[in-house]
mmCIF file of C-alpha atoms and ligand atoms in Angstrom:
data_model
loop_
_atom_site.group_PDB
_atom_site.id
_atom_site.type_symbol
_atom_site.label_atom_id
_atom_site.label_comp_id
_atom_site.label_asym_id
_atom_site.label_seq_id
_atom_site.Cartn_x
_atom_site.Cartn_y
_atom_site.Cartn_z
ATOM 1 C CA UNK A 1477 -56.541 39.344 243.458
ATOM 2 C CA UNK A 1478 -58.688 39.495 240.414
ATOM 3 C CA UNK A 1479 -62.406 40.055 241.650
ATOM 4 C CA UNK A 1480 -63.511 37.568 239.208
ATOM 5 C CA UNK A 1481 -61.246 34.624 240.739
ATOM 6 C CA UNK A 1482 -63.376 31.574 240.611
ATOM 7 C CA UNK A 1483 -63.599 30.572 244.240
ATOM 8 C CA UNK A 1484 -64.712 27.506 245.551
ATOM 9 C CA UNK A 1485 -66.179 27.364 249.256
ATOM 10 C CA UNK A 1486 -66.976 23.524 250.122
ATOM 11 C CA UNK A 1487 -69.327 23.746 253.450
ATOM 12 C CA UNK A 1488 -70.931 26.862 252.642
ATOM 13 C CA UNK A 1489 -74.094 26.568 254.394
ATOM 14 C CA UNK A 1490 -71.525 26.036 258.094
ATOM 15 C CA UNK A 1491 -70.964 28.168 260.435
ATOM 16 C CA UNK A 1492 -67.602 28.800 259.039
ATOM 17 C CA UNK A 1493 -68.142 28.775 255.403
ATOM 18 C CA UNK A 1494 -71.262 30.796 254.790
ATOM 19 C CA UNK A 1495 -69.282 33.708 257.003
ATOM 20 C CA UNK A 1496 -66.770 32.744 254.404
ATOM 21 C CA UNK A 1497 -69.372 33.372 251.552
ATOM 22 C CA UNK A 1498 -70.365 36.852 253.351
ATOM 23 C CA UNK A 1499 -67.151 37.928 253.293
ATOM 24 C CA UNK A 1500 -66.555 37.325 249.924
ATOM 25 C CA UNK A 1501 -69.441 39.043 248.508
ATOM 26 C CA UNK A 1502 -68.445 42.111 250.717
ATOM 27 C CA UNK A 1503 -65.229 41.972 248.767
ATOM 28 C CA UNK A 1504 -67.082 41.974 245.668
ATOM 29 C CA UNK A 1505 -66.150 38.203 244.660
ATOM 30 C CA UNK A 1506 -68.090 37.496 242.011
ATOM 31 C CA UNK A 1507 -67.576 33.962 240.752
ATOM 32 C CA UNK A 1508 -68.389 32.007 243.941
ATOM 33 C CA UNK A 1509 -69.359 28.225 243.914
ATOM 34 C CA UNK A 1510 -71.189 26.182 245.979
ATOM 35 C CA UNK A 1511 -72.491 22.932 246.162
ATOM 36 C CA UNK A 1512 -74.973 21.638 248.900
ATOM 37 C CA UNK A 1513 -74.847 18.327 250.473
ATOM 38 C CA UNK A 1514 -77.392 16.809 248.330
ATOM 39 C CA UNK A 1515 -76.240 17.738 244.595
ATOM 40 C CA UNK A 1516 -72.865 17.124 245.788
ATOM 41 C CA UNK A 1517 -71.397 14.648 248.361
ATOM 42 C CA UNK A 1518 -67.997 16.191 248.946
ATOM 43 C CA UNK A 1519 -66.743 13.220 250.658
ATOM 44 C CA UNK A 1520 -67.105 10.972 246.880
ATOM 45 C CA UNK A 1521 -63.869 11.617 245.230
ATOM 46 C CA UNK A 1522 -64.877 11.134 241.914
ATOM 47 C CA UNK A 1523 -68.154 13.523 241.627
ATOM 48 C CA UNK A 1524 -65.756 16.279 243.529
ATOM 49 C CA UNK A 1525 -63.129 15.882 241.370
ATOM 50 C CA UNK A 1526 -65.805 16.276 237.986
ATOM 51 C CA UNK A 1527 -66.983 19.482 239.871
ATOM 52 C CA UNK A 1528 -63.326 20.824 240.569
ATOM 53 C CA UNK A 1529 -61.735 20.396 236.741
ATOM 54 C CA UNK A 1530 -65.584 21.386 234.778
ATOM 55 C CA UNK A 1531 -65.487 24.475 237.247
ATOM 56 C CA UNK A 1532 -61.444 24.749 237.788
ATOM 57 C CA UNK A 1533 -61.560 27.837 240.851
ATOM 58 C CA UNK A 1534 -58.519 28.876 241.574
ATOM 59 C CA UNK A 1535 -58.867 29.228 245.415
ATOM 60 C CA UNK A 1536 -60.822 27.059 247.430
ATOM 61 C CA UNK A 1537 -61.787 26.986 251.156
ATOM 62 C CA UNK A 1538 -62.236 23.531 252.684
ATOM 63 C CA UNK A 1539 -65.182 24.348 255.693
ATOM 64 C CA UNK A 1540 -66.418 21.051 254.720
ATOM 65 C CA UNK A 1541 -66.037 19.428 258.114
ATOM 66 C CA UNK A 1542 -68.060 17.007 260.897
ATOM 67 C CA UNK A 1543 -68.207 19.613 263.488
ATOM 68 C CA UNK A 1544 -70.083 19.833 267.301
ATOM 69 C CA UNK A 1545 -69.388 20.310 270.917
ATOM 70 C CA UNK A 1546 -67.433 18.036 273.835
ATOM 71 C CA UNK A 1547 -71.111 15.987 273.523
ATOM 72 C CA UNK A 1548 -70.975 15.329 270.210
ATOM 73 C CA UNK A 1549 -67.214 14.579 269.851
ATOM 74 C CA UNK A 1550 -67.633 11.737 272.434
ATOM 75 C CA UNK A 1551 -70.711 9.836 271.039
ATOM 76 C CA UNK A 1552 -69.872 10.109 267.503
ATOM 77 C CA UNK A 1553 -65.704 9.347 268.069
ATOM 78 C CA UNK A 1554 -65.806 7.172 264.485
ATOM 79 C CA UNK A 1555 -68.234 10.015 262.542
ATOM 80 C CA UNK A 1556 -65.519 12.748 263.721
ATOM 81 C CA UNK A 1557 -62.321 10.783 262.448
ATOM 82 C CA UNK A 1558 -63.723 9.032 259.723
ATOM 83 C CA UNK A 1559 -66.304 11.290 257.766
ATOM 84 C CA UNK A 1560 -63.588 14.229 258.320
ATOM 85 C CA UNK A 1561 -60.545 12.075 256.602
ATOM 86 C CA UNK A 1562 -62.985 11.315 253.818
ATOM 87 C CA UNK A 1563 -64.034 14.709 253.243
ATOM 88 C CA UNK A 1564 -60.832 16.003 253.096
ATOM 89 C CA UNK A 1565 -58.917 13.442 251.579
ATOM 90 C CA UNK A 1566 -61.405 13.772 248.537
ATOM 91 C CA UNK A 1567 -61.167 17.701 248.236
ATOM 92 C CA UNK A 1568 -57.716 17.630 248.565
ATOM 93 C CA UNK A 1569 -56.844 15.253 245.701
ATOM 94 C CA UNK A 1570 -59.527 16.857 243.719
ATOM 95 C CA UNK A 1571 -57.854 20.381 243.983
ATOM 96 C CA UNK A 1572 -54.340 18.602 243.021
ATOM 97 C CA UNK A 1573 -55.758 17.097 240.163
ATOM 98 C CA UNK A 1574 -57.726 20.573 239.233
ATOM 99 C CA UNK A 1575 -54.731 22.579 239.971
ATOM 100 C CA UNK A 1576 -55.753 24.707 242.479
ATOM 101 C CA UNK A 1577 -53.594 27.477 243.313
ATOM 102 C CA UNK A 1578 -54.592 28.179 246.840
ATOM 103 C CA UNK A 1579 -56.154 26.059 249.599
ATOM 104 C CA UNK A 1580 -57.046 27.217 253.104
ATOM 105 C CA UNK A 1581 -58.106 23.846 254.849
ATOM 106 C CA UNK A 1582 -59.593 25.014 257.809
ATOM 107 C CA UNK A 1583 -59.045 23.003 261.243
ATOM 108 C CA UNK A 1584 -59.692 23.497 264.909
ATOM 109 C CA UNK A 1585 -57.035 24.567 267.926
ATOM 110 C CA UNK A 1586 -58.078 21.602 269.104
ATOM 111 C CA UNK A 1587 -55.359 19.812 266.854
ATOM 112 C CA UNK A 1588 -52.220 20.931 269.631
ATOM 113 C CA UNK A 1589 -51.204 18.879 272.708
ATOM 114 C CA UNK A 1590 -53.790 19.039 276.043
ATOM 115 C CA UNK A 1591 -50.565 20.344 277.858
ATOM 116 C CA UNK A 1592 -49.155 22.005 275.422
ATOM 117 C CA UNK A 1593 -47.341 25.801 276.761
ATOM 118 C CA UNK A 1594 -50.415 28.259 276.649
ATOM 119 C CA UNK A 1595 -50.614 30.731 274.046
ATOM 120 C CA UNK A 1596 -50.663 27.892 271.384
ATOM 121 C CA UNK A 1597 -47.699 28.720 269.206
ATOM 122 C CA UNK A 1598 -47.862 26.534 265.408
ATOM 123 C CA UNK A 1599 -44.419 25.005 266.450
ATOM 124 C CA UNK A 1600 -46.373 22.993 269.707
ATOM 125 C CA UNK A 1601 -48.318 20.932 266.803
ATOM 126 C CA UNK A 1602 -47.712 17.121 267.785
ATOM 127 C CA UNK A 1603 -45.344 17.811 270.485
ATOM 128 C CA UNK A 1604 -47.292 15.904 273.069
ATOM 129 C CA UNK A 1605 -50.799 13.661 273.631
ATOM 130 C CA UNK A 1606 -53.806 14.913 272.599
ATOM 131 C CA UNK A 1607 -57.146 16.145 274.899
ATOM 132 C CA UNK A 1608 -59.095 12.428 275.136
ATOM 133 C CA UNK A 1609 -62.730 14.244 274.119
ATOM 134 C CA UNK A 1610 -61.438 15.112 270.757
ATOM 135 C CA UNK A 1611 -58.767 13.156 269.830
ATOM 136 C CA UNK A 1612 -60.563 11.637 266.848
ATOM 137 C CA UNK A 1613 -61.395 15.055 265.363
ATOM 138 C CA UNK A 1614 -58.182 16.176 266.662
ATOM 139 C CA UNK A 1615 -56.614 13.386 264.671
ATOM 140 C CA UNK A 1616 -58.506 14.053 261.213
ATOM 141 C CA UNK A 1617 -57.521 17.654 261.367
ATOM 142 C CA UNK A 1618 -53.860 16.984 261.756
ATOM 143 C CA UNK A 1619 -54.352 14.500 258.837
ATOM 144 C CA UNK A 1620 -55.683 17.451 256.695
ATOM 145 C CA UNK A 1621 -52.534 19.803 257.814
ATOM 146 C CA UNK A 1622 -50.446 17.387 257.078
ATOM 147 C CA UNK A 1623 -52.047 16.628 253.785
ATOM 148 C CA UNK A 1624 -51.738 20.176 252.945
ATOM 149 C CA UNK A 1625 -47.786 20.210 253.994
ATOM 150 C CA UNK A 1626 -47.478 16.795 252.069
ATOM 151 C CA UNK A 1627 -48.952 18.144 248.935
ATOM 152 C CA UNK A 1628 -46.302 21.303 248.726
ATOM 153 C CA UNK A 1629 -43.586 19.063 249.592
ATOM 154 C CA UNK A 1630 -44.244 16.844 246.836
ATOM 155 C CA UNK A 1631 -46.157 18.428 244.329
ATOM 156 C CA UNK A 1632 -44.948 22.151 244.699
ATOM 157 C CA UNK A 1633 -48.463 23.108 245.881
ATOM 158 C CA UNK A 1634 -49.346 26.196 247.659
ATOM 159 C CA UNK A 1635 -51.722 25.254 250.082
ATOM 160 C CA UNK A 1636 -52.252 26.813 254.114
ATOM 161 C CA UNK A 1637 -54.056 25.477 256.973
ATOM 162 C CA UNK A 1638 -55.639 27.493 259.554
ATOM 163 C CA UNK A 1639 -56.660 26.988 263.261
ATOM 164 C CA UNK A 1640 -59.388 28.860 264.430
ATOM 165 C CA UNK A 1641 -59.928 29.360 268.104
ATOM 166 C CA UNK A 1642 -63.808 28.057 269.630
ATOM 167 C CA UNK A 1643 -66.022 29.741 266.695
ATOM 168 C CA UNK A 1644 -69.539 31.195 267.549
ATOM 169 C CA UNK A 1645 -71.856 33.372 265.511
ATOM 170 C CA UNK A 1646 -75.038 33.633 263.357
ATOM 171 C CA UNK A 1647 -76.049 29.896 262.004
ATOM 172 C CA UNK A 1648 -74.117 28.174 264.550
ATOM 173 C CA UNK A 1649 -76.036 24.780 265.817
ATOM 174 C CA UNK A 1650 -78.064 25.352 268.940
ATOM 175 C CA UNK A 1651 -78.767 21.784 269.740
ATOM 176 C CA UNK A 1652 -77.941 20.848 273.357
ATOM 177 C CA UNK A 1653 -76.284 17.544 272.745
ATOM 178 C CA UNK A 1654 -74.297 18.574 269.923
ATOM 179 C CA UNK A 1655 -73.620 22.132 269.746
ATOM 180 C CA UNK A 1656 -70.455 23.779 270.902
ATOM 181 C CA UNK A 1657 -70.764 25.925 274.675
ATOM 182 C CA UNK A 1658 -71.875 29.280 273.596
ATOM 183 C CA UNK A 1659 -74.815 28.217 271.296
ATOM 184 C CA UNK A 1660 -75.965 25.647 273.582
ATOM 185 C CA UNK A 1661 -75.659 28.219 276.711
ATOM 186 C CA UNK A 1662 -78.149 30.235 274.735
ATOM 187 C CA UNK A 1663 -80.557 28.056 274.113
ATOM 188 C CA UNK A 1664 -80.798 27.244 277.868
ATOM 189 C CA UNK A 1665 -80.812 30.917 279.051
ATOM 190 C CA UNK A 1666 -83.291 31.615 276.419
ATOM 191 C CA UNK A 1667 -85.573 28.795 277.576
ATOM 192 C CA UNK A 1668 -84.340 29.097 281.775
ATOM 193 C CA UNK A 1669 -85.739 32.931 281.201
ATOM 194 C CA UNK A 1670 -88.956 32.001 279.816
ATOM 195 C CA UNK A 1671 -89.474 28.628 282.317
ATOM 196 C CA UNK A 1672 -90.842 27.891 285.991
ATOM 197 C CA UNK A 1673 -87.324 26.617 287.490
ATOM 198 C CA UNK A 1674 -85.178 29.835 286.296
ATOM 199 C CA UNK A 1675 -81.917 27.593 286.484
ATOM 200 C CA UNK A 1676 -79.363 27.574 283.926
ATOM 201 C CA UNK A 1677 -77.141 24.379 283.649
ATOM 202 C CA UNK A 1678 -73.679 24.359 282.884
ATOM 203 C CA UNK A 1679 -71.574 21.440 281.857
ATOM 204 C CA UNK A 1680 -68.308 20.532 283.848
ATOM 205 C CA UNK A 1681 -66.950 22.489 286.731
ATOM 206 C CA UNK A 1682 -67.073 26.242 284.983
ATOM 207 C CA UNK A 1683 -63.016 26.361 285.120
ATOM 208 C CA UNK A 1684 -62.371 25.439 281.648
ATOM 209 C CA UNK A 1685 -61.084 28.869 280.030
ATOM 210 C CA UNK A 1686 -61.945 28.917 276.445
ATOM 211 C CA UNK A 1687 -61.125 31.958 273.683
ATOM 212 C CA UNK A 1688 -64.052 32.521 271.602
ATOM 213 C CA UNK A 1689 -63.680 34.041 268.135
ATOM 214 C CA UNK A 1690 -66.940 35.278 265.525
ATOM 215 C CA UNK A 1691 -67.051 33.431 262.516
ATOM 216 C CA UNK A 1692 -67.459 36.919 260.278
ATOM 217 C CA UNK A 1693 -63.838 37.873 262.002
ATOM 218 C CA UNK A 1694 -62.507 34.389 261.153
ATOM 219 C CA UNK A 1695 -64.013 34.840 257.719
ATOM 220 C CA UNK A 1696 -61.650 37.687 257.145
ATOM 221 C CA UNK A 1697 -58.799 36.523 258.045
ATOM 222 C CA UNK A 1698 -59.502 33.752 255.812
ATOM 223 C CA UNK A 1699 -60.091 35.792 253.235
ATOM 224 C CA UNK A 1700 -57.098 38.022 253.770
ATOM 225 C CA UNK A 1701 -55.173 34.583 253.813
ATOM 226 C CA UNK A 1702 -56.259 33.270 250.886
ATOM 227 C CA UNK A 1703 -55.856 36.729 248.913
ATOM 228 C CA UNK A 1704 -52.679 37.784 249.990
ATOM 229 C CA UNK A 1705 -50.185 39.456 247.594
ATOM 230 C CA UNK A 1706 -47.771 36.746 246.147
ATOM 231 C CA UNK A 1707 -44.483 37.708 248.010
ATOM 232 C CA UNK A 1708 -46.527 37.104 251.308
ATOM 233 C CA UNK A 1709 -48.329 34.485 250.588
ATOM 234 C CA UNK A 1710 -45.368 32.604 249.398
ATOM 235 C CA UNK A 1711 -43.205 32.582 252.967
ATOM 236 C CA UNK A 1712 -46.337 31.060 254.501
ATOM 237 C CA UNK A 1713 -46.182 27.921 252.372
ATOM 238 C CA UNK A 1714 -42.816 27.558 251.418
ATOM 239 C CA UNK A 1715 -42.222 23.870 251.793
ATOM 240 C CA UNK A 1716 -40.089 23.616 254.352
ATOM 241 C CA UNK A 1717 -42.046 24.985 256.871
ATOM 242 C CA UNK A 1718 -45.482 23.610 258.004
ATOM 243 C CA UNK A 1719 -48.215 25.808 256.803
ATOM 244 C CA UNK A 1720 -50.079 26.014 259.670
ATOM 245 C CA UNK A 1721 -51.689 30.153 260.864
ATOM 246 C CA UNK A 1722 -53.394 30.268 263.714
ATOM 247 C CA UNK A 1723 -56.555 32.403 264.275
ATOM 248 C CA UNK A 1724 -57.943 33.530 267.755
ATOM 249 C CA UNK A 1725 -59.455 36.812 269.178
ATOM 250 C CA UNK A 1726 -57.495 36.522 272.433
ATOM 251 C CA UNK A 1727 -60.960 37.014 274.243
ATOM 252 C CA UNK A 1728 -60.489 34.119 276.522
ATOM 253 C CA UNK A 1729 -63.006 33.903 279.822
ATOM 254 C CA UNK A 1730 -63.867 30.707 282.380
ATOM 255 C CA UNK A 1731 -67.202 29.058 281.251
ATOM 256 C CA UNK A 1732 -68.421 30.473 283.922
ATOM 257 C CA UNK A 1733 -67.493 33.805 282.851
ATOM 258 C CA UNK A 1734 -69.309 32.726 279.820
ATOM 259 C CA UNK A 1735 -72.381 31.617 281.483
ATOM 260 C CA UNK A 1736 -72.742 34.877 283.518
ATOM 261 C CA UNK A 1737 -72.322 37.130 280.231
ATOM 262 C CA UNK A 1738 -74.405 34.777 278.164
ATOM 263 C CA UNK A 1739 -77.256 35.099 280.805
ATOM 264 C CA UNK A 1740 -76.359 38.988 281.101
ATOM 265 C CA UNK A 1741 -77.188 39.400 277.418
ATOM 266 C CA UNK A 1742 -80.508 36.937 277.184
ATOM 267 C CA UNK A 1743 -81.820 38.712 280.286
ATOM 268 C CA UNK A 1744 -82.159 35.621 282.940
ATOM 269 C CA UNK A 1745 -81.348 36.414 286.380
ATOM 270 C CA UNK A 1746 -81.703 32.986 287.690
ATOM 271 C CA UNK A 1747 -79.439 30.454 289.185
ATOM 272 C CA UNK A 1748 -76.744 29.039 287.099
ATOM 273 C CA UNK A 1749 -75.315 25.971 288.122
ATOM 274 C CA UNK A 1750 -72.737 23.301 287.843
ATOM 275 C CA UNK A 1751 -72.710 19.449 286.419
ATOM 276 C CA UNK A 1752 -69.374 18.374 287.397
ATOM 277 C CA UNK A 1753 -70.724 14.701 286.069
ATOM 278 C CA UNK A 1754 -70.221 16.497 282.588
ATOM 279 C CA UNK A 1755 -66.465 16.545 280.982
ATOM 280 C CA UNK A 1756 -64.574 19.731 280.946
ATOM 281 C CA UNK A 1757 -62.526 18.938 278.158
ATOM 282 C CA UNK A 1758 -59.011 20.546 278.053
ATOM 283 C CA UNK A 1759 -58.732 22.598 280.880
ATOM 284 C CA UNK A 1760 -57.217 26.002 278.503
ATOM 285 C CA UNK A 1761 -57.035 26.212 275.135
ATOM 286 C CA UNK A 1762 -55.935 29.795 273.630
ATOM 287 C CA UNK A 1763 -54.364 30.547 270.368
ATOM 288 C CA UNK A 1764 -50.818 31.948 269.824
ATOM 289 C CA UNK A 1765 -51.923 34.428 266.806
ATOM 290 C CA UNK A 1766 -48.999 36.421 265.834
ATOM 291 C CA UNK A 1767 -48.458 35.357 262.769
ATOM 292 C CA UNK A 1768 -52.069 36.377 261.261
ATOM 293 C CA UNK A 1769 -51.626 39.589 262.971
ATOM 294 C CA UNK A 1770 -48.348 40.170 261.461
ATOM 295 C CA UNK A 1771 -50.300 39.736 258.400
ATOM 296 C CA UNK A 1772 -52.666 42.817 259.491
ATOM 297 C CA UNK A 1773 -55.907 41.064 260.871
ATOM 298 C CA UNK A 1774 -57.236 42.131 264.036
ATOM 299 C CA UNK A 1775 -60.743 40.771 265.015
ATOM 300 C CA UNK A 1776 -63.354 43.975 265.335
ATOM 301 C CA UNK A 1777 -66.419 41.929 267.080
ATOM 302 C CA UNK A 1778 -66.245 42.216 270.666
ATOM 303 C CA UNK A 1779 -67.418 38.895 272.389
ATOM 304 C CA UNK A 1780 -70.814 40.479 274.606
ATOM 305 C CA UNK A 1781 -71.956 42.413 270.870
ATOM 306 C CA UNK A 1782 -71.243 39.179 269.093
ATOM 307 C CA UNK A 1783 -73.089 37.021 271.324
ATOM 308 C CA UNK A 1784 -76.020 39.987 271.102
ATOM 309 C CA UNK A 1785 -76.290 39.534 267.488
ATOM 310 C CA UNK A 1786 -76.316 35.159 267.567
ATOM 311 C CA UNK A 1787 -78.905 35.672 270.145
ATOM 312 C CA UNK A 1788 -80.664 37.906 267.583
ATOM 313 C CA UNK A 1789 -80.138 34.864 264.983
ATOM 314 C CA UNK A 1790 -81.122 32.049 267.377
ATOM 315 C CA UNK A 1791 -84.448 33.473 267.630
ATOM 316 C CA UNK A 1792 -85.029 34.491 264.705
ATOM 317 C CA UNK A 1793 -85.105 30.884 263.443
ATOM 318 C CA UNK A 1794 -85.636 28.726 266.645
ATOM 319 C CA UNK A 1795 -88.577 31.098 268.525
HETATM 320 O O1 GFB U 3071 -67.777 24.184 273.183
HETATM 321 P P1 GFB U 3071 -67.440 22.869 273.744
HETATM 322 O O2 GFB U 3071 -68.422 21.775 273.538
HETATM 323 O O3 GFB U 3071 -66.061 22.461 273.125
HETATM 324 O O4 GFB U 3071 -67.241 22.990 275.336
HETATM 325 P P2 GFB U 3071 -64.541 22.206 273.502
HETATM 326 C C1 GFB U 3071 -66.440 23.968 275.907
HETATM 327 C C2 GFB U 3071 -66.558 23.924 277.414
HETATM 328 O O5 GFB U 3071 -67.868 24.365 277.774
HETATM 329 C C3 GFB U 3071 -66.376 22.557 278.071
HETATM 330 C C4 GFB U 3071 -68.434 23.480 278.731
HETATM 331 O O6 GFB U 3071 -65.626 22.721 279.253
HETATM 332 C C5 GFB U 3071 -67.810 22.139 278.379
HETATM 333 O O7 GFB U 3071 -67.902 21.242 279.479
HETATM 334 N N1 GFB U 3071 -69.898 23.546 278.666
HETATM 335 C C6 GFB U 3071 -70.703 24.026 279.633
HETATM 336 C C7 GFB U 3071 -70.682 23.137 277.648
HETATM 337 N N2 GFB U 3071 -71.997 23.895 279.299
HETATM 338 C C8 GFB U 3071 -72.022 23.345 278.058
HETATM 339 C C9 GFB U 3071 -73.078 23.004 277.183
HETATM 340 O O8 GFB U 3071 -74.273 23.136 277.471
HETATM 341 N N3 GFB U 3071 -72.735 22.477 275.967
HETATM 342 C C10 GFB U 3071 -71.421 22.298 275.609
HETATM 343 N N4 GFB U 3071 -71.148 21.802 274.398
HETATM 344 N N5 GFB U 3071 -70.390 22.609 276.454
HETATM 345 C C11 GFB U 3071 -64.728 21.162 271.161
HETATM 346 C C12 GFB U 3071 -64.127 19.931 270.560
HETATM 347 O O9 GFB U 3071 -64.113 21.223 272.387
HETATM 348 O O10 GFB U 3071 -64.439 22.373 270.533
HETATM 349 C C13 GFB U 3071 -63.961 19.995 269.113
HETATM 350 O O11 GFB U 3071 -64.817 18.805 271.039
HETATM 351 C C14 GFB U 3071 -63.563 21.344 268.572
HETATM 352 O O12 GFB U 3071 -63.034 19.034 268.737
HETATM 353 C C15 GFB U 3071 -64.360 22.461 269.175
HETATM 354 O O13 GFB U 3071 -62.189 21.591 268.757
HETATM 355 C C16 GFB U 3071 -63.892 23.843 268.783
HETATM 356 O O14 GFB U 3071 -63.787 23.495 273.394
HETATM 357 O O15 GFB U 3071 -64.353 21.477 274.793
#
């Protein structure tokens, strides 16, 4: 692909998209555009839609998203359904109406069934109930595949969704009430290291196995998605079939296991303990990801260096 592509990245400043934005530049991508949340509110249709035909990119990323941890997914239920389905809903018929060749909306693995067979294989999407803790967000992101299935169906679009496994990395939200498990697990070694009590608190039981995947390796396979040569790209959204490319590292530990290397890596030797009062979510959730390794991606960020290098991030802007 032409170097001089216009690409659109909505959510540039997430976790997600500005590894997206990274990645880009390292290609040498040199018409990249960006809005922030206050000159543009991605969720009004008709200012997004403006944007999309003035600026008409030709590929877009949709990292746009109301994102956080267990926490956050179960006091905000209504924010995680409703401000996704409006952001996406908005971009979506904005890049139909600005004929945009290729989308990659970008969900969550948390869109497959709680019990669904383990790796999580595309074909297990909506074969069975949903995890309870993020069923809302769960919901929105199905919403958005299915938008993105709808729109080749009907219109002839072109347009993929992927699943990423749990993303972590630099500019990833450290708060302890909303952040996802690995940022917030920082934060609290950082702080148990440096306090009187030396105890590090874990949420749930420590069972719940999770796969953890850096947003710089997601942001290549992205990009490798959305730039793939035409005779590729096309069997992944020929109409018939669901568009849907899972992408995990197939680094998958305990949160305990997770605690213990986090800790490892901040330098606290304290106590770590258990909350069981605290949910554990789905008990397992790792990605089936042959098909974007079929494509060529590997991830090259090993989970202890990549959680070296967020720590490096969290404190250069929180210490
Ligand atoms: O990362 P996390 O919030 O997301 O939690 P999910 C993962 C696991 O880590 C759960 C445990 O079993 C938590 O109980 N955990 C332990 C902690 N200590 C902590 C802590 O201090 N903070 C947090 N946040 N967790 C989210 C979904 O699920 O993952 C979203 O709610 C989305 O919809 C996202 O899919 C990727 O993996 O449980």
């Amino acid at each position: 692909m032409d170097k001089s592509t216009p690409v659109f990245v909505a959510g540039h400043r997430g976790l997600a998209g500005s590894a997206i934005c990274r990645e880009l530049e390292r290609r040498g991508f040199d018409h990249v555009i960006v809005r922030t949340h206050r000159e543009l509110d991605l969720a009004q249709f008709e200012p997004t839609r403006e944007l999309l035909l003035r600026e008409r990119p030709r590929v877009m990323f949709v990292a746009a998203s109301k994102v956080g941890g267990i926490g956050a997914n179960s006091a905000a239920p209504v924010d995680f359904l409703v401000d996704n389905l409006a952001l996406q809903i908005s971009l979506l018929r904005a890049a139909h109406e600005a004929d945009v060749e290729r989308v990659v909306f970008l969900g969550s693995s948390c869109i497959y069934p709680r019990d669904a067979a383990q790796p999580l294989a595309e074909s297990a999407l909506l074969s069975g109930p949903l995890e309870p803790t993020n069923r809302p967000y769960a919901i929105a992101k199905i919403a958005g595949v299915e938008m993105c299935w709808a729109y080749n169906r009907q219109f002839g679009r072109r347009w993929l969704a992927a699943m990423p496994t749990n993303l972590y990395g630099p500019g990833d939200n450290y708060d302890l009430a909303t952040g996802h498990v690995l940022a917030a697990l920082l934060r609290k070694a950082h702080e148990a290291r440096g306090g009187r009590r030396r105890r590090l608190s874990v949420w749930g039981s420590g069972q719940a196995r999770r796969e953890f995947l850096h947003a710089d390796d997601l942001a290549r396979a992205l990009v490798l998605l959305a730039t793939l040569p035409e005779t590729l790209y096309a069997t992944l959204v020929a109409p018939d079939n669901c568009p849907l490319v899972n992408v995990g590292s197939g680094e998958e530990l305990t949160i305990r296991e997770l605690a213990a290397l986090v800790a490892r890596v901040v330098g606290f030797d304290g106590d770590i303990t258990f909350d069981p009062s605290k949910p554990d979510g789905v008990p397992r959730k790792i990605v089936d990801s042959t098909r974007i390794r079929a494509l060529g991606w590997r991830p090259a960020i090993g989970l202890a260096a990549g959680i070296a290098t967020t720590y490096d991030d969290f404190r250069s802007r929180h210490v």
